[in-house]
């Protein structure tokens, strides 16, 4: 069963066609990487799926329901979690309160006026922090965390609504290489345990080729390739797009 | 009403537009580059009129008048540069609201300085040499000086446009307006740039004021009128847009002129007096523009200034020591009527302080955790006060009913105004809340049949036993303590967390399913509702209320209280309000120059305690704790 099915998605800003007729699917439990050079339309694509942008045309079917044009909070309620390219937490709250806030929202308790929020879902929040390895920092103000740790906390927040699909826009941007591999390995382990599907964009090819089940490639707003790591490696179109830029993977195929 | 008369009014409007534009253009220029909303800009305008008056009277003749106007612009420009160097330079890195507070302190000081130098009487300057006559246009007489003013606006507009487009300084100003950090990174001396821009903007305000000398008397209240007019113009035109400022000035001046021109109109048997609309016309225009175009007519989305304010500590539940302390304070207050048996004044002061505490705490609720800087919180205070007083006056309602109605009326106001306000951000939100407060004020002021107009409502006395100040003090204490407790409880509850989440990172909050606008809207309404209780208590404490209750001064007092105590702490507004109300009732009554005194106190506090009083204490204690 496909979890998310994108059909002919398009978005233009003025005269610039950021995303043109892009179609792909994510199967349940799949770890799908979206790659492409800068300006390929990855973030625009992402922001249409998570609701920050409304597409000009096309369909985004999540579990057979068209979510194109819904607001971010509505999409989240349907069971889609996300992390941000530039990690964002609530800086006036502690680490555990950040996770509690998401749990409170998930439980529909946002408008409650009486019981102190600090007592609500604390155990559950600590458990999520434990899973991302941030249990020890639970009561620190979230603004004092190192960037890599903020990314982990974001992951805990994203898991709070028990999502069936997780959207991660450059989850390892701004991290050191070792941290990157650790974080992605962590994500992979968690989603396999929970059967979550993941769509992520990534610039580090090491990470992509080591972890992704399948890879789709965007260039100038169009989908130019869709396949397994090996197929993408050998795809002449992909090689052309990346040629001379980030040659972090060597072409094996003979011309 | 003939077409000619309308056209004539339109000409009149154009000449008013010019002086509006001069003040607004300076404000806009300064804001664009320094990101400081200079409330003292209106004071510089006022000084312009006074200085031009003195020069014209002492030197006399054409030289005294025309030369005086030019000299005034120069003098006020230099004064602006001094203000920038001595004061503002120290607070560029302070939170935005502190800058507002500091410039507001300047308003107070300049106002009293003018009172000291020129006295309280209105001073009417001479008529302009060479332009004393009137010419006949459309069958009416238009003073040639007004005709001259019509041209001043566009001339300054074109001059500014050329200066911005062609000169090196102009390029720097435009660059700094877009990204001042980048300009600094490119090696431009920001200190000099800021001083020059501030001097230029101030000179424009001085020029605007000086040009008024032949039309209107110099008056001590023009500082606040000028600044509120200028704000409206800048916001309507779009912050930082000079062309927008002229467009907005023309629109607003024309709407006002037409309202006067139309006068009383009979529609379907109803007499509609349009001239009464002049008080609210500009605020109505602003409200409409902000709803349709949230960044003004020609404004663009502001590039976010990288936050330089100190980050806020997570809130912590009360410690046992704190609870003990709070209980002790409450117990002492309960025994106040006994302790102060022989000093009725102490109780009156106590009632004032308690009402101020409730007012400030409700304002802090949306300003601090909600991040919504309301400049019109007096509206909800006034709605509460008038809601209660009018029920007593017209329906003879008992105090209990009136005190329940007060928060209900304020809640309704908060729900209505808040719905619009939360759609905006930052300065724009501040301005639309101010606009709503002014609309409420004008409504109360002009609906004489219902509200008694400027005379207000009298005879709103509490029934026995609350007519004794001891009992009324206890009632006020009970309601204030209840209000403060509830608001605090809400802040620790999920709702308060959601409000802060929406402030800290709206995107992130939406991405975890929080409807940020709705949460902030309800927060706004709750704050209005609690503020209404304070208003109701105020009405019965004073026995009478007037439109003064809703005056912009009260809104600003609230801001001062919150910032004095420290916006990032929950006890801050309580301490700030207590201190402010006590100072106002005691020290201020001792001197004619209480404004300057208050201004001086505020400046000292701003420079010495940028985190507010409670913030400073907290830091002191945390440092101690770190050492030991």
mmCIF file of N, CA and C in Angstrom, chain B residues 138-239:
data_model
loop_
_atom_site.group_PDB
_atom_site.id
_atom_site.type_symbol
_atom_site.label_atom_id
_atom_site.label_comp_id
_atom_site.label_asym_id
_atom_site.label_seq_id
_atom_site.Cartn_x
_atom_site.Cartn_y
_atom_site.Cartn_z
ATOM 1 N N UNK B 138 -12.263 79.140 -6.270
ATOM 2 C CA UNK B 138 -13.566 78.486 -6.224
ATOM 3 C C UNK B 138 -14.559 79.282 -5.378
ATOM 4 N N UNK B 139 -14.400 80.625 -5.458
ATOM 5 C CA UNK B 139 -15.352 81.470 -4.750
ATOM 6 C C UNK B 139 -15.117 81.566 -3.259
ATOM 7 N N UNK B 140 -14.003 81.026 -2.802
ATOM 8 C CA UNK B 140 -13.686 81.148 -1.374
ATOM 9 C C UNK B 140 -12.284 81.678 -1.204
ATOM 10 N N UNK B 141 -11.974 82.104 0.030
ATOM 11 C CA UNK B 141 -10.647 82.653 0.273
ATOM 12 C C UNK B 141 -9.727 81.605 0.852
ATOM 13 N N UNK B 142 -8.627 81.385 0.165
ATOM 14 C CA UNK B 142 -7.620 80.445 0.669
ATOM 15 C C UNK B 142 -6.382 81.260 1.038
ATOM 16 N N UNK B 143 -5.932 81.191 2.288
ATOM 17 C CA UNK B 143 -4.727 81.935 2.666
ATOM 18 C C UNK B 143 -3.560 81.500 1.782
ATOM 19 N N UNK B 144 -2.764 82.491 1.333
ATOM 20 C CA UNK B 144 -1.645 82.141 0.446
ATOM 21 C C UNK B 144 -0.647 81.242 1.165
ATOM 22 N N UNK B 145 -0.575 81.383 2.513
ATOM 23 C CA UNK B 145 0.354 80.544 3.261
ATOM 24 C C UNK B 145 -0.025 79.062 3.136
ATOM 25 N N UNK B 146 -1.348 78.783 3.158
ATOM 26 C CA UNK B 146 -1.816 77.406 2.983
ATOM 27 C C UNK B 146 -1.457 76.892 1.598
ATOM 28 N N UNK B 147 -1.593 77.814 0.612
ATOM 29 C CA UNK B 147 -1.237 77.432 -0.751
ATOM 30 C C UNK B 147 0.245 77.068 -0.816
ATOM 31 N N UNK B 148 1.065 77.884 -0.119
ATOM 32 C CA UNK B 148 2.497 77.618 -0.048
ATOM 33 C C UNK B 148 2.765 76.239 0.570
ATOM 34 N N UNK B 149 2.025 75.944 1.645
ATOM 35 C CA UNK B 149 2.227 74.653 2.317
ATOM 36 C C UNK B 149 1.905 73.477 1.398
ATOM 37 N N UNK B 150 0.881 73.660 0.538
ATOM 38 C CA UNK B 150 0.508 72.583 -0.374
ATOM 39 C C UNK B 150 1.709 72.139 -1.178
ATOM 40 N N UNK B 151 2.582 73.127 -1.521
ATOM 41 C CA UNK B 151 3.731 72.788 -2.358
ATOM 42 C C UNK B 151 4.918 72.255 -1.554
ATOM 43 N N UNK B 152 4.961 72.617 -0.273
ATOM 44 C CA UNK B 152 6.114 72.192 0.536
ATOM 45 C C UNK B 152 6.236 70.673 0.575
ATOM 46 N N UNK B 153 5.097 69.990 0.792
ATOM 47 C CA UNK B 153 5.117 68.529 0.914
ATOM 48 C C UNK B 153 5.761 67.869 -0.295
ATOM 49 N N UNK B 154 5.197 68.095 -1.496
ATOM 50 C CA UNK B 154 5.781 67.460 -2.679
ATOM 51 C C UNK B 154 7.233 67.851 -2.911
ATOM 52 N N UNK B 155 7.590 69.118 -2.595
ATOM 53 C CA UNK B 155 8.986 69.530 -2.802
ATOM 54 C C UNK B 155 9.915 68.708 -1.916
ATOM 55 N N UNK B 156 9.538 68.575 -0.637
ATOM 56 C CA UNK B 156 10.369 67.773 0.269
ATOM 57 C C UNK B 156 10.392 66.315 -0.184
ATOM 58 N N UNK B 157 9.239 65.824 -0.630
ATOM 59 C CA UNK B 157 9.156 64.429 -1.101
ATOM 60 C C UNK B 157 10.138 64.193 -2.240
ATOM 61 N N UNK B 158 10.120 65.120 -3.224
ATOM 62 C CA UNK B 158 11.009 64.954 -4.379
ATOM 63 C C UNK B 158 12.468 65.088 -3.948
ATOM 64 N N UNK B 159 12.729 66.072 -3.073
ATOM 65 C CA UNK B 159 14.107 66.264 -2.598
ATOM 66 C C UNK B 159 14.606 65.010 -1.897
ATOM 67 N N UNK B 160 13.757 64.420 -1.049
ATOM 68 C CA UNK B 160 14.170 63.220 -0.328
ATOM 69 C C UNK B 160 14.387 62.061 -1.283
ATOM 70 N N UNK B 161 13.475 61.991 -2.258
ATOM 71 C CA UNK B 161 13.594 60.891 -3.223
ATOM 72 C C UNK B 161 14.913 60.991 -3.984
ATOM 73 N N UNK B 162 15.232 62.202 -4.426
ATOM 74 C CA UNK B 162 16.486 62.386 -5.156
ATOM 75 C C UNK B 162 17.685 62.084 -4.259
ATOM 76 N N UNK B 163 17.618 62.576 -3.022
ATOM 77 C CA UNK B 163 18.735 62.352 -2.105
ATOM 78 C C UNK B 163 18.940 60.857 -1.871
ATOM 79 N N UNK B 164 17.834 60.129 -1.731
ATOM 80 C CA UNK B 164 17.945 58.690 -1.478
ATOM 81 C C UNK B 164 18.447 57.951 -2.714
ATOM 82 N N UNK B 165 18.027 58.431 -3.881
ATOM 83 C CA UNK B 165 18.367 57.708 -5.103
ATOM 84 C C UNK B 165 19.758 58.053 -5.613
ATOM 85 N N UNK B 166 20.192 59.313 -5.417
ATOM 86 C CA UNK B 166 21.414 59.772 -6.099
ATOM 87 C C UNK B 166 22.649 59.860 -5.219
ATOM 88 N N UNK B 167 22.477 60.144 -3.929
ATOM 89 C CA UNK B 167 23.682 60.414 -3.132
ATOM 90 C C UNK B 167 24.211 59.150 -2.474
ATOM 91 N N UNK B 168 25.453 59.236 -2.034
ATOM 92 C CA UNK B 168 26.075 58.108 -1.354
ATOM 93 C C UNK B 168 25.349 57.841 -0.036
ATOM 94 N N UNK B 169 25.065 58.929 0.692
ATOM 95 C CA UNK B 169 24.352 58.768 1.959
ATOM 96 C C UNK B 169 23.002 58.092 1.722
ATOM 97 N N UNK B 170 22.330 58.531 0.635
ATOM 98 C CA UNK B 170 21.025 57.949 0.317
ATOM 99 C C UNK B 170 21.132 56.459 0.075
ATOM 100 N N UNK B 171 22.187 56.058 -0.652
ATOM 101 C CA UNK B 171 22.366 54.625 -0.910
ATOM 102 C C UNK B 171 22.574 53.865 0.386
ATOM 103 N N UNK B 172 23.388 54.462 1.269
ATOM 104 C CA UNK B 172 23.636 53.813 2.562
ATOM 105 C C UNK B 172 22.338 53.673 3.350
ATOM 106 N N UNK B 173 21.528 54.750 3.315
ATOM 107 C CA UNK B 173 20.270 54.711 4.054
ATOM 108 C C UNK B 173 19.376 53.604 3.504
ATOM 109 N N UNK B 174 19.297 53.525 2.169
ATOM 110 C CA UNK B 174 18.438 52.481 1.590
ATOM 111 C C UNK B 174 18.971 51.094 1.917
ATOM 112 N N UNK B 175 20.292 50.957 1.863
ATOM 113 C CA UNK B 175 20.890 49.655 2.172
ATOM 114 C C UNK B 175 20.624 49.279 3.623
ATOM 115 N N UNK B 176 20.797 50.252 4.522
ATOM 116 C CA UNK B 176 20.607 49.972 5.941
ATOM 117 C C UNK B 176 19.151 49.643 6.234
ATOM 118 N N UNK B 177 18.227 50.267 5.471
ATOM 119 C CA UNK B 177 16.819 49.987 5.677
ATOM 120 C C UNK B 177 16.528 48.520 5.345
ATOM 121 N N UNK B 178 17.241 48.010 4.329
ATOM 122 C CA UNK B 178 16.996 46.613 3.963
ATOM 123 C C UNK B 178 17.710 45.635 4.876
ATOM 124 N N UNK B 179 18.959 45.910 5.213
ATOM 125 C CA UNK B 179 19.705 44.986 6.063
ATOM 126 C C UNK B 179 20.858 45.733 6.730
ATOM 127 N N UNK B 180 20.596 46.212 7.929
ATOM 128 C CA UNK B 180 21.604 47.080 8.536
ATOM 129 C C UNK B 180 22.826 46.288 8.982
ATOM 130 N N UNK B 181 22.630 45.018 9.308
ATOM 131 C CA UNK B 181 23.780 44.229 9.739
ATOM 132 C C UNK B 181 24.758 44.047 8.587
ATOM 133 N N UNK B 182 24.185 43.825 7.394
ATOM 134 C CA UNK B 182 25.045 43.655 6.231
ATOM 135 C C UNK B 182 25.815 44.947 5.957
ATOM 136 N N UNK B 183 25.137 46.087 6.116
ATOM 137 C CA UNK B 183 25.816 47.368 5.899
ATOM 138 C C UNK B 183 26.981 47.509 6.866
ATOM 139 N N UNK B 184 26.744 47.102 8.111
ATOM 140 C CA UNK B 184 27.818 47.164 9.101
ATOM 141 C C UNK B 184 28.946 46.219 8.723
ATOM 142 N N UNK B 185 28.583 45.022 8.228
ATOM 143 C CA UNK B 185 29.588 44.029 7.873
ATOM 144 C C UNK B 185 30.430 44.510 6.703
ATOM 145 N N UNK B 186 29.871 45.400 5.876
ATOM 146 C CA UNK B 186 30.613 45.909 4.728
ATOM 147 C C UNK B 186 31.524 47.067 5.109
ATOM 148 N N UNK B 187 31.594 47.366 6.383
ATOM 149 C CA UNK B 187 32.576 48.343 6.827
ATOM 150 C C UNK B 187 32.058 49.763 6.924
ATOM 151 N N UNK B 188 30.741 49.944 6.848
ATOM 152 C CA UNK B 188 30.198 51.294 7.007
ATOM 153 C C UNK B 188 30.133 51.614 8.494
ATOM 154 N N UNK B 189 30.554 52.810 8.850
ATOM 155 C CA UNK B 189 30.505 53.218 10.248
ATOM 156 C C UNK B 189 29.051 53.482 10.632
ATOM 157 N N UNK B 190 28.461 52.497 11.314
ATOM 158 C CA UNK B 190 27.042 52.607 11.634
ATOM 159 C C UNK B 190 26.762 53.748 12.585
ATOM 160 N N UNK B 191 27.672 53.982 13.518
ATOM 161 C CA UNK B 191 27.432 55.018 14.526
ATOM 162 C C UNK B 191 27.180 56.358 13.850
ATOM 163 N N UNK B 192 28.042 56.692 12.869
ATOM 164 C CA UNK B 192 27.881 57.976 12.192
ATOM 165 C C UNK B 192 26.613 57.978 11.339
ATOM 166 N N UNK B 193 26.379 56.862 10.640
ATOM 167 C CA UNK B 193 25.187 56.779 9.791
ATOM 168 C C UNK B 193 23.919 57.004 10.619
ATOM 169 N N UNK B 194 23.857 56.314 11.762
ATOM 170 C CA UNK B 194 22.668 56.441 12.610
ATOM 171 C C UNK B 194 22.499 57.871 13.098
ATOM 172 N N UNK B 195 23.618 58.499 13.514
ATOM 173 C CA UNK B 195 23.522 59.871 14.027
ATOM 174 C C UNK B 195 23.026 60.812 12.932
ATOM 175 N N UNK B 196 23.582 60.659 11.740
ATOM 176 C CA UNK B 196 23.183 61.542 10.639
ATOM 177 C C UNK B 196 21.709 61.355 10.312
ATOM 178 N N UNK B 197 21.281 60.091 10.226
ATOM 179 C CA UNK B 197 19.876 59.829 9.906
ATOM 180 C C UNK B 197 18.962 60.390 10.979
ATOM 181 N N UNK B 198 19.366 60.209 12.227
ATOM 182 C CA UNK B 198 18.548 60.724 13.316
ATOM 183 C C UNK B 198 18.453 62.241 13.242
ATOM 184 N N UNK B 199 19.586 62.891 12.937
ATOM 185 C CA UNK B 199 19.591 64.348 12.834
ATOM 186 C C UNK B 199 18.679 64.804 11.690
ATOM 187 N N UNK B 200 18.774 64.112 10.544
ATOM 188 C CA UNK B 200 17.935 64.492 9.396
ATOM 189 C C UNK B 200 16.456 64.327 9.718
ATOM 190 N N UNK B 201 16.119 63.182 10.284
ATOM 191 C CA UNK B 201 14.718 62.926 10.628
ATOM 192 C C UNK B 201 14.209 63.961 11.614
ATOM 193 N N UNK B 202 15.032 64.281 12.604
ATOM 194 C CA UNK B 202 14.628 65.277 13.601
ATOM 195 C C UNK B 202 14.459 66.642 12.952
ATOM 196 N N UNK B 203 15.371 66.983 12.035
ATOM 197 C CA UNK B 203 15.270 68.276 11.358
ATOM 198 C C UNK B 203 13.951 68.372 10.593
ATOM 199 N N UNK B 204 13.535 67.258 9.978
ATOM 200 C CA UNK B 204 12.251 67.267 9.267
ATOM 201 C C UNK B 204 11.101 67.538 10.231
ATOM 202 N N UNK B 205 11.158 66.899 11.414
ATOM 203 C CA UNK B 205 10.109 67.137 12.416
ATOM 204 C C UNK B 205 10.126 68.598 12.838
ATOM 205 N N UNK B 206 11.337 69.138 13.062
ATOM 206 C CA UNK B 206 11.455 70.533 13.466
ATOM 207 C C UNK B 206 10.898 71.461 12.397
ATOM 208 N N UNK B 207 11.204 71.141 11.139
ATOM 209 C CA UNK B 207 10.711 71.948 10.023
ATOM 210 C C UNK B 207 9.181 71.909 9.982
ATOM 211 N N UNK B 208 8.643 70.697 10.124
ATOM 212 C CA UNK B 208 7.181 70.552 10.122
ATOM 213 C C UNK B 208 6.548 71.398 11.214
ATOM 214 N N UNK B 209 7.137 71.352 12.400
ATOM 215 C CA UNK B 209 6.595 72.137 13.508
ATOM 216 C C UNK B 209 6.741 73.622 13.252
ATOM 217 N N UNK B 210 7.907 74.026 12.736
ATOM 218 C CA UNK B 210 8.174 75.441 12.510
ATOM 219 C C UNK B 210 7.200 76.035 11.493
ATOM 220 N N UNK B 211 6.892 75.244 10.464
ATOM 221 C CA UNK B 211 5.989 75.749 9.425
ATOM 222 C C UNK B 211 4.580 75.978 9.960
ATOM 223 N N UNK B 212 4.245 75.317 11.064
ATOM 224 C CA UNK B 212 2.913 75.480 11.641
ATOM 225 C C UNK B 212 2.764 76.796 12.387
ATOM 226 N N UNK B 213 3.897 77.463 12.630
ATOM 227 C CA UNK B 213 3.871 78.607 13.538
ATOM 228 C C UNK B 213 2.916 79.705 13.073
ATOM 229 N N UNK B 214 2.724 79.821 11.744
ATOM 230 C CA UNK B 214 1.834 80.871 11.252
ATOM 231 C C UNK B 214 0.379 80.412 11.183
ATOM 232 N N UNK B 215 0.148 79.141 11.439
ATOM 233 C CA UNK B 215 -1.220 78.612 11.314
ATOM 234 C C UNK B 215 -1.865 78.331 12.656
ATOM 235 N N UNK B 216 -1.070 77.695 13.530
ATOM 236 C CA UNK B 216 -1.658 77.255 14.789
ATOM 237 C C UNK B 216 -0.768 77.671 15.946
ATOM 238 N N UNK B 217 -1.348 77.921 17.111
ATOM 239 C CA UNK B 217 -0.532 78.311 18.262
ATOM 240 C C UNK B 217 0.340 77.157 18.741
ATOM 241 N N UNK B 218 1.512 77.521 19.297
ATOM 242 C CA UNK B 218 2.349 76.513 19.935
ATOM 243 C C UNK B 218 1.635 76.052 21.197
ATOM 244 N N UNK B 219 1.571 74.753 21.383
ATOM 245 C CA UNK B 219 0.743 74.214 22.452
ATOM 246 C C UNK B 219 1.421 72.974 23.015
ATOM 247 N N UNK B 220 1.335 72.806 24.336
ATOM 248 C CA UNK B 220 2.077 71.715 24.981
ATOM 249 C C UNK B 220 1.508 70.328 24.678
ATOM 250 N N UNK B 221 0.307 70.294 24.112
ATOM 251 C CA UNK B 221 -0.258 68.966 23.861
ATOM 252 C C UNK B 221 0.002 68.487 22.428
ATOM 253 N N UNK B 222 0.689 69.333 21.636
ATOM 254 C CA UNK B 222 0.882 68.921 20.241
ATOM 255 C C UNK B 222 1.855 67.750 20.119
ATOM 256 N N UNK B 223 2.697 67.494 21.144
ATOM 257 C CA UNK B 223 3.647 66.396 21.000
ATOM 258 C C UNK B 223 2.936 65.059 20.807
ATOM 259 N N UNK B 224 1.933 64.792 21.667
ATOM 260 C CA UNK B 224 1.262 63.496 21.549
ATOM 261 C C UNK B 224 0.358 63.425 20.328
ATOM 262 N N UNK B 225 -0.320 64.548 20.011
ATOM 263 C CA UNK B 225 -1.159 64.523 18.803
ATOM 264 C C UNK B 225 -0.285 64.298 17.577
ATOM 265 N N UNK B 226 0.857 65.025 17.521
ATOM 266 C CA UNK B 226 1.715 64.901 16.342
ATOM 267 C C UNK B 226 2.238 63.476 16.209
ATOM 268 N N UNK B 227 2.665 62.877 17.324
ATOM 269 C CA UNK B 227 3.253 61.543 17.202
ATOM 270 C C UNK B 227 2.188 60.526 16.818
ATOM 271 N N UNK B 228 0.963 60.669 17.356
ATOM 272 C CA UNK B 228 -0.032 59.664 16.997
ATOM 273 C C UNK B 228 -0.445 59.847 15.534
ATOM 274 N N UNK B 229 -0.553 61.109 15.078
ATOM 275 C CA UNK B 229 -0.833 61.333 13.656
ATOM 276 C C UNK B 229 0.275 60.743 12.789
ATOM 277 N N UNK B 230 1.528 61.017 13.197
ATOM 278 C CA UNK B 230 2.654 60.563 12.389
ATOM 279 C C UNK B 230 2.705 59.038 12.327
ATOM 280 N N UNK B 231 2.440 58.396 13.462
ATOM 281 C CA UNK B 231 2.411 56.934 13.488
ATOM 282 C C UNK B 231 1.406 56.386 12.502
ATOM 283 N N UNK B 232 0.214 56.977 12.564
ATOM 284 C CA UNK B 232 -0.845 56.508 11.685
ATOM 285 C C UNK B 232 -0.408 56.639 10.233
ATOM 286 N N UNK B 233 0.175 57.787 9.903
ATOM 287 C CA UNK B 233 0.607 58.021 8.525
ATOM 288 C C UNK B 233 1.674 57.005 8.116
ATOM 289 N N UNK B 234 2.653 56.806 8.981
ATOM 290 C CA UNK B 234 3.743 55.890 8.655
ATOM 291 C C UNK B 234 3.228 54.456 8.495
ATOM 292 N N UNK B 235 2.349 54.064 9.390
ATOM 293 C CA UNK B 235 1.838 52.697 9.337
ATOM 294 C C UNK B 235 0.949 52.491 8.112
ATOM 295 N N UNK B 236 0.108 53.491 7.831
ATOM 296 C CA UNK B 236 -0.762 53.376 6.662
ATOM 297 C C UNK B 236 0.076 53.343 5.381
ATOM 298 N N UNK B 237 1.099 54.199 5.337
ATOM 299 C CA UNK B 237 1.925 54.262 4.130
ATOM 300 C C UNK B 237 2.863 53.083 4.008
ATOM 301 N N UNK B 238 3.193 52.462 5.121
ATOM 302 C CA UNK B 238 4.163 51.368 5.119
ATOM 303 C C UNK B 238 5.450 51.850 5.759
ATOM 304 N N UNK B 239 5.870 51.182 6.832
ATOM 305 C CA UNK B 239 7.068 51.577 7.561
ATOM 306 C C UNK B 239 8.263 51.710 6.623
#
